Amino acid sequence: MRTQVAIIGAGPSGLLLSQILHNAGIDSVILERKSLDYVLGRIRAGVLEQGLVDMLDAAGVGARMHREGLVHDGTELCFNGTRHRIDFKELTGKTVMVYGQTEVTRDLVDARRAADAKLVYEAEDVELHDFDGDSPWVTYRKDGVEHRIDCDFIAGCDGYHGVSRASAPQSVLKTFERVYPFGWLGILSETPPVSEELIYARHERGFALCSMRSHVLSRYYVQVPLDDKVEAWSDERFWDELRRRIDQKAADTIVMGPSIEKTIAPLRSFVAEPMKFGRMFLVGDAAHIVPPTGAKGLNLAASDVHYLSEALIAHYGSGEGELIERYSENALRRIWKAERFSWWMTNLMHTFPDASGFDGRMQVAELDYVTSSKTGAAALAENYVGLPY
Ligand code: FAD
Ligand code: DHB
């Protein structure tokens, strides 16, 4: 088989890249290790920046998002038992869209299938070859049969555990990492959300987040020690812990119900540099991870797709190669700023095992500043709604 761009991974970054390239007349093939059901079963991000909303619209896949998604003009920060609102719209003129990553993925798969895309699920043993030369190729196995795809470029959209970053020359690859000493235990529950907007809560017992997927589907998280096991958390224990960490009104009015999903995710900051190795590019989680505080993971994957699709469209259109050469540099400038914001929000809101009383007072003083100063609030809001591409 021959294609212009071989895409590894059918998560949001691989699918969005493929759709944008298709709309520009550029051919791609997507190889995904898992089944479609498995990919759609993963509950992940829920907050989309305006930039991603605009990209989904431009790619022609935004209709259901506008029908079913929830536009949020602000968020609430809770500390010392009181909630304080950050008004994104007033401070930045922008809003965010609450619409699950699962739904974004589903919309993209539907669009790709409607266009007869070459989308291969359960592709085993994907290997990347000769991307340091002019004629890269990719091999994989499907149903026991070996396949080869020749291509112009390879886009490694295969997440943190993918094969693309592992295939990069390790002598060139630099990685930067911080691992946090806690995780997030998250549940999905078919109950109305406790509040119209998200609540990010700092509490001595640990961070908590009240989020949602719709008016009838809530998503809640509590900070837990890294070695905690999901089995140790009955629904009852989860609701008790969550209610202790949020303000009294929210604790009194929250509607509790059985969880329909419950998982623990570790928190990590990670960046790989560079993101281009000859004719192979790293995109999204393959190149970087942020801790979830601040909802940047999916949005960063989308901004990489913005820079890469722009570069490939210029290459195939006018033949201009400058944007391809600068992909890594352009993407990384924005990535590091989102890494900084996610690290800052994580440090501001979580209880660290070795934190002193002084550290705790510093967190509260900073939260007080951020929620009482227009400048402080604007800095948070500007980052939360997404920095420009
Ligand atoms: P992925 O979504 O990881 O997609 C990569 C795809 O590549 C996967 O489908 C994978 O199966 C496939 N793949 C991997 N290896 C291979 C291979 N060798 N061959 C072929 N295919 C392969 N972000 C937020 O903003 N908010 C959140 O609440 C949030 N929660 C998260 C919870 C979890 C448990 C995780 C893991 C991430 C979470 N994120 C969250 C981050 C966000 O989901 C990611 O940033 C986003 O999924 C990145 O998209 P991606 O397409 O780059 O990577
Ligand atoms: C969600 C996750 C986040 O990390 C976040 O900051 C906001 C919302 C969510 O899953 O809904």
XYZ file of C-alpha atoms and ligand atoms in Angstrom:
453
model
C 0.000 0.000 0.000
C 1.130 3.584 -0.590
C -0.091 6.738 1.134
C 1.151 10.262 1.709
C 1.007 10.265 5.519
C 1.053 7.084 7.644
C -0.577 7.877 10.981
C 0.130 5.648 13.991
C -2.700 5.738 16.559
C -6.451 6.444 16.238
C -6.836 8.579 19.339
C -8.076 12.145 18.936
C -4.785 13.436 17.478
C -4.446 10.765 14.787
C -8.098 10.987 13.762
C -8.183 14.796 13.693
C -4.964 14.963 11.675
C -6.303 12.443 9.187
C -9.597 14.337 8.808
C -7.923 17.737 8.274
C -5.483 16.260 5.742
C -8.359 14.544 3.923
C -10.220 17.866 3.641
C -7.066 19.338 2.077
C -6.817 16.474 -0.440
C -3.964 14.685 1.352
C -4.189 10.913 1.718
C -3.432 9.071 4.964
C -3.729 5.635 6.543
C -4.319 5.217 10.292
C -2.991 2.158 12.158
C -4.487 1.552 15.598
C -3.369 -1.204 17.965
C -6.676 -1.581 19.824
C -10.279 -2.172 18.713
C -12.715 0.698 18.156
C -14.795 -0.423 21.161
C -11.730 -0.312 23.376
C -10.786 3.191 22.199
C -14.346 4.467 22.738
C -14.521 2.834 26.171
C -11.718 4.988 27.604
C -13.113 7.847 29.673
C -10.659 10.718 29.475
C -10.757 14.470 28.946
C -13.886 16.595 29.079
C -13.018 20.259 28.494
C -12.293 21.654 25.018
C -10.606 24.998 24.398
C -12.054 27.360 21.799
C -9.110 26.521 19.524
C -10.060 22.838 19.449
C -13.751 23.687 19.009
C -12.791 25.843 16.002
C -10.635 23.054 14.560
C -13.458 20.511 14.882
C -15.807 22.982 13.160
C -13.330 23.663 10.372
C -12.827 19.908 9.939
C -16.613 19.515 9.529
C -17.150 17.419 12.662
C -18.550 19.988 15.117
C -22.327 19.660 14.623
C -23.106 17.190 17.442
C -20.701 18.974 19.776
C -22.677 22.208 19.348
C -25.959 20.358 19.931
C -24.906 18.316 22.946
C -21.871 20.079 24.431
C -22.138 22.586 27.245
C -20.556 26.031 26.851
C -19.009 27.190 30.120
C -18.288 30.888 30.700
C -16.318 30.307 33.882
C -15.254 27.911 36.624
C -15.171 27.904 40.419
C -12.202 27.495 42.748
C -13.052 26.285 46.244
C -10.746 26.740 49.249
C -11.297 27.252 52.976
C -14.829 25.985 52.377
C -15.847 28.818 50.029
C -16.267 28.910 46.257
C -14.905 31.763 44.130
C -15.830 32.197 40.493
C -13.381 32.904 37.660
C -15.326 34.485 34.798
C -13.507 33.416 31.617
C -15.827 35.322 29.325
C -15.502 38.621 31.121
C -11.740 38.257 31.590
C -10.787 36.895 28.153
C -13.850 37.130 25.891
C -13.572 33.341 25.467
C -15.386 30.274 26.797
C -14.713 26.517 26.937
C -16.841 23.593 25.735
C -17.636 20.639 27.987
C -17.829 17.647 25.618
C -16.145 14.315 26.295
C -13.094 13.023 24.474
C -15.096 9.846 23.802
C -17.657 11.890 21.888
C -14.975 13.815 19.958
C -13.423 10.474 19.013
C -16.779 9.025 17.966
C -17.561 12.069 15.764
C -14.142 11.844 14.113
C -14.441 8.087 13.492
C -17.908 8.604 11.944
C -16.554 11.321 9.641
C -13.497 9.287 8.660
C -15.617 6.219 7.927
C -18.121 8.286 5.915
C -15.172 9.341 3.740
C -14.029 5.714 3.347
C -10.843 6.387 5.259
C -8.195 3.725 5.580
C -8.557 3.116 9.276
C -7.031 -0.176 10.453
C -7.957 -1.324 13.988
C -6.147 -4.123 15.814
C -2.961 -3.552 13.797
C -0.240 -5.514 15.622
C 3.514 -4.994 15.801
C 3.590 -1.646 14.014
C 7.182 -0.745 13.067
C 8.560 2.500 11.603
C 11.357 2.308 9.003
C 13.776 4.666 7.208
C 12.234 7.930 8.376
C 15.680 9.503 8.383
C 15.697 9.177 4.571
C 13.314 10.264 1.792
C 11.209 7.107 1.626
C 9.887 6.022 4.998
C 7.702 2.928 5.368
C 5.670 1.249 8.049
C 4.930 -2.426 8.643
C 2.230 -4.108 10.729
C 0.404 -7.380 11.107
C -3.349 -7.833 10.881
C -5.108 -11.183 11.329
C -1.751 -12.896 11.017
C -0.906 -11.235 7.672
C 2.099 -8.874 7.301
C 1.492 -5.521 5.565
C 3.760 -2.733 4.330
C 2.830 0.913 3.737
C 5.174 3.228 1.837
C 4.687 6.901 2.592
C 6.151 10.427 2.498
C 5.785 11.092 6.236
C 4.957 9.252 9.452
C 2.875 10.921 12.179
C 3.382 9.280 15.571
C 0.015 9.921 17.240
C 0.242 6.795 19.382
C 0.162 8.152 22.911
C 2.608 7.925 25.789
C 3.132 4.144 25.483
C 3.345 4.101 21.684
C 6.024 2.800 19.347
C 6.871 6.110 17.625
C 8.801 7.853 20.412
C 10.494 4.534 21.203
C 11.637 4.351 17.539
C 13.290 7.800 17.605
C 17.086 7.794 17.814
C 17.660 7.729 21.561
C 20.926 9.690 21.203
C 18.948 12.695 19.910
C 15.864 12.385 22.107
C 15.825 14.427 25.322
C 13.121 13.905 27.920
C 12.001 16.078 30.823
C 9.794 14.657 33.544
C 8.116 15.201 36.898
C 6.157 12.437 38.566
C 3.719 13.542 41.273
C 3.290 11.533 44.461
C -0.477 11.054 44.010
C -3.145 10.088 41.495
C -6.733 10.999 40.660
C -9.532 8.560 41.404
C -12.339 9.402 38.979
C -15.927 8.237 38.737
C -18.632 8.685 36.150
C -22.159 8.730 37.540
C -25.571 9.065 35.898
C -26.585 11.918 38.151
C -27.108 15.636 37.505
C -23.900 17.648 38.139
C -23.722 19.387 41.519
C -23.211 22.802 39.927
C -23.558 24.396 36.503
C -19.817 24.963 36.247
C -16.778 22.899 37.255
C -15.531 23.160 40.848
C -11.781 22.781 41.516
C -11.385 22.295 45.280
C -8.288 22.581 47.458
C -8.607 20.842 50.812
C -6.182 19.554 53.451
C -7.481 16.039 52.780
C -6.567 16.478 49.116
C -7.789 17.958 45.843
C -11.271 17.304 44.450
C -12.892 18.184 41.129
C -16.579 18.272 40.241
C -17.015 18.013 36.494
C -19.612 16.689 34.071
C -20.293 15.293 30.648
C -23.918 16.458 30.341
C -26.883 17.611 32.456
C -27.442 13.991 33.474
C -23.882 12.645 33.622
C -21.392 13.759 36.273
C -17.645 13.224 36.457
C -15.976 13.572 39.870
C -12.363 13.159 40.983
C -10.517 12.996 44.308
C -6.755 13.030 44.879
C -5.549 9.673 46.262
C -2.153 8.244 47.257
C -0.282 6.608 44.365
C -0.508 3.140 45.873
C -4.287 3.258 46.405
C -6.340 0.607 44.635
C -9.736 1.170 42.997
C -11.084 -1.898 44.853
C -10.518 -0.074 48.136
C -12.970 2.627 47.046
C -16.629 1.660 47.340
C -19.030 4.230 45.875
C -20.036 5.155 49.400
C -16.451 5.837 50.426
C -15.910 7.931 47.291
C -18.985 10.123 47.881
C -18.092 10.596 51.566
C -14.563 11.678 50.690
C -15.651 13.988 47.874
C -18.251 15.677 50.081
C -15.672 16.359 52.795
C -13.456 18.234 50.327
C -16.038 20.588 48.772
C -18.069 23.449 50.267
C -21.041 22.732 52.538
C -23.686 23.779 50.025
C -22.250 21.510 47.345
C -21.864 18.656 49.850
C -25.500 19.065 50.943
C -26.999 19.264 47.453
C -24.855 16.815 45.471
C -26.910 13.996 43.952
C -25.225 10.640 44.594
C -25.728 7.471 42.599
C -23.868 4.354 41.544
C -20.637 4.876 39.626
C -20.626 3.500 36.082
C -16.841 3.835 35.745
C -14.094 4.134 38.334
C -10.359 4.404 37.640
C -7.173 5.797 39.158
C -4.803 7.798 36.924
C -1.283 8.779 38.023
C -0.162 12.389 37.501
C 2.897 13.200 35.435
C 4.532 16.072 33.559
C 6.612 14.881 30.592
C 8.065 16.414 27.435
C 10.169 14.787 24.709
C 12.330 16.990 22.498
C 12.550 17.310 19.558
C 9.225 16.293 18.007
C 10.586 15.786 14.488
C 13.064 13.107 13.404
C 13.608 13.392 9.667
C 10.234 12.492 8.150
C 8.657 11.305 11.412
C 6.752 13.591 13.776
C 5.556 13.052 17.333
C 2.078 14.405 18.038
C 0.037 14.677 21.267
C 0.631 12.306 24.190
C 3.381 10.557 22.199
C 5.505 13.643 22.894
C 4.119 15.085 26.115
C 1.962 14.449 29.162
C 0.484 17.021 31.526
C -1.118 16.367 34.899
C -4.895 16.712 34.344
C -5.372 19.787 36.568
C -6.313 22.502 34.074
C -7.625 20.109 31.389
C -4.811 20.610 28.897
C -3.941 17.074 27.631
C -6.413 16.736 24.791
C -6.157 20.418 23.906
C -2.385 20.181 23.546
C -2.739 17.165 21.267
C -5.020 19.330 19.113
C -2.563 22.219 18.955
C 0.161 19.847 17.725
C -2.259 18.728 15.008
C -2.784 22.380 14.114
C 0.964 22.979 13.592
C 1.563 19.690 11.779
C -1.446 19.877 9.454
C -0.571 23.460 8.555
C 2.984 22.358 7.737
C 1.908 19.338 5.651
C -0.711 21.350 3.761
C 1.944 23.974 2.929
C 4.345 21.219 1.810
C 1.844 19.531 -0.506
C 0.356 22.861 -1.669
C 3.096 25.341 -2.433
C 6.006 23.031 -1.758
C 7.138 25.267 1.056
C 9.078 23.236 3.636
C 9.791 25.885 6.256
C 6.814 24.991 8.476
C 7.791 21.315 8.414
C 11.308 22.211 9.516
C 9.889 24.397 12.290
C 7.132 21.990 13.470
C 8.983 20.884 16.575
C 10.008 24.391 17.619
C 6.536 25.888 17.031
C 4.689 23.087 18.812
C 7.098 23.011 21.764
C 6.747 26.734 22.518
C 3.061 26.263 23.220
C 3.557 22.888 24.909
C 5.953 24.282 27.501
C 3.508 27.053 28.402
C 0.730 24.507 28.898
C 3.138 22.314 30.894
C 3.839 25.314 33.121
C 0.139 26.042 33.636
C -0.724 22.414 34.445
C 2.231 22.138 36.858
C 1.219 25.412 38.513
C -2.441 24.393 38.907
C -1.350 21.012 40.265
C 0.986 22.586 42.841
C -1.652 25.139 43.804
C -4.489 22.694 44.441
C -3.007 19.399 45.721
C -1.837 18.241 49.134
C 1.762 17.017 48.857
C 2.831 14.309 51.328
C 5.861 16.317 52.492
C 4.152 19.739 52.576
C 4.573 21.878 55.693
C 1.991 24.147 57.301
C 3.779 27.023 55.612
C 3.353 25.420 52.179
C -0.361 25.068 52.829
C -0.702 28.738 53.796
C 1.165 29.702 50.594
C -1.369 27.754 48.513
C -4.269 29.518 50.206
C -2.615 32.943 49.866
C -2.075 32.343 46.169
C -5.652 31.130 45.690
C -6.859 34.213 47.556
C -4.757 36.406 45.262
C -5.911 34.652 42.090
C -9.580 34.919 43.015
C -9.505 38.494 44.379
C -7.229 40.248 41.868
C -8.480 40.837 38.356
C -4.924 40.432 37.066
C -4.461 37.155 38.951
C -7.797 35.814 37.725
C -7.063 36.926 34.156
C -3.771 35.012 34.105
C -5.560 31.810 35.133
C -8.461 32.424 32.738
C -6.196 33.189 29.769
C -4.351 29.895 30.207
C -7.473 27.853 30.979
C -9.340 28.924 27.828
C -6.149 28.250 25.858
C -3.243 30.374 24.658
C -3.287 31.310 20.962
C -1.753 28.876 18.434
P -4.160 8.832 22.829
O -5.540 9.258 23.104
O -3.415 8.112 23.887
O -4.206 7.944 21.523
C -3.116 7.172 21.098
C -3.629 5.958 20.338
O -2.539 5.233 19.816
C -4.399 4.998 21.233
O -5.649 4.719 20.668
C -3.505 3.785 21.324
O -4.239 2.579 21.462
C -2.763 3.860 20.012
N -1.468 3.166 20.027
C -0.561 3.091 21.042
N 0.491 2.363 20.681
C 0.271 1.971 19.424
C 1.018 1.170 18.499
N 2.194 0.646 18.835
N 0.501 0.964 17.283
C -0.703 1.492 16.929
N -1.453 2.237 17.756
C -0.972 2.471 18.986
N -6.721 15.074 29.510
C -7.465 16.064 29.925
O -7.346 17.175 29.396
N -8.393 15.851 30.934
C -8.561 14.631 31.508
O -9.386 14.454 32.381
C -7.762 13.584 31.103
N -7.877 12.372 31.668
C -7.047 11.366 31.244
C -7.120 10.121 31.837
C -6.264 9.095 31.426
C -6.347 7.728 32.101
C -5.299 9.331 30.397
C -4.365 8.251 29.943
C -5.255 10.590 29.801
C -6.112 11.610 30.228
N -6.069 12.874 29.646
C -6.849 13.860 30.073
C -5.180 13.184 28.578
C -5.881 13.098 27.222
O -6.820 12.077 27.241
C -4.787 12.875 26.221
O -3.954 14.008 26.228
C -5.310 12.609 24.814
O -5.949 11.370 24.761
C -4.156 12.639 23.827
O -4.586 12.197 22.585
P -3.627 11.405 21.630
O -4.446 11.116 20.416
O -2.355 12.153 21.468
O -3.244 10.067 22.407
C -12.081 17.016 33.542
C -10.791 16.627 33.706
C -9.844 17.571 34.046
O -8.570 17.220 34.197
C -10.180 18.884 34.236
O -9.229 19.763 34.615
C -11.466 19.268 34.057
C -12.426 18.325 33.700
C -13.098 16.008 33.192
O -12.754 14.846 33.007
O -14.278 16.365 33.109
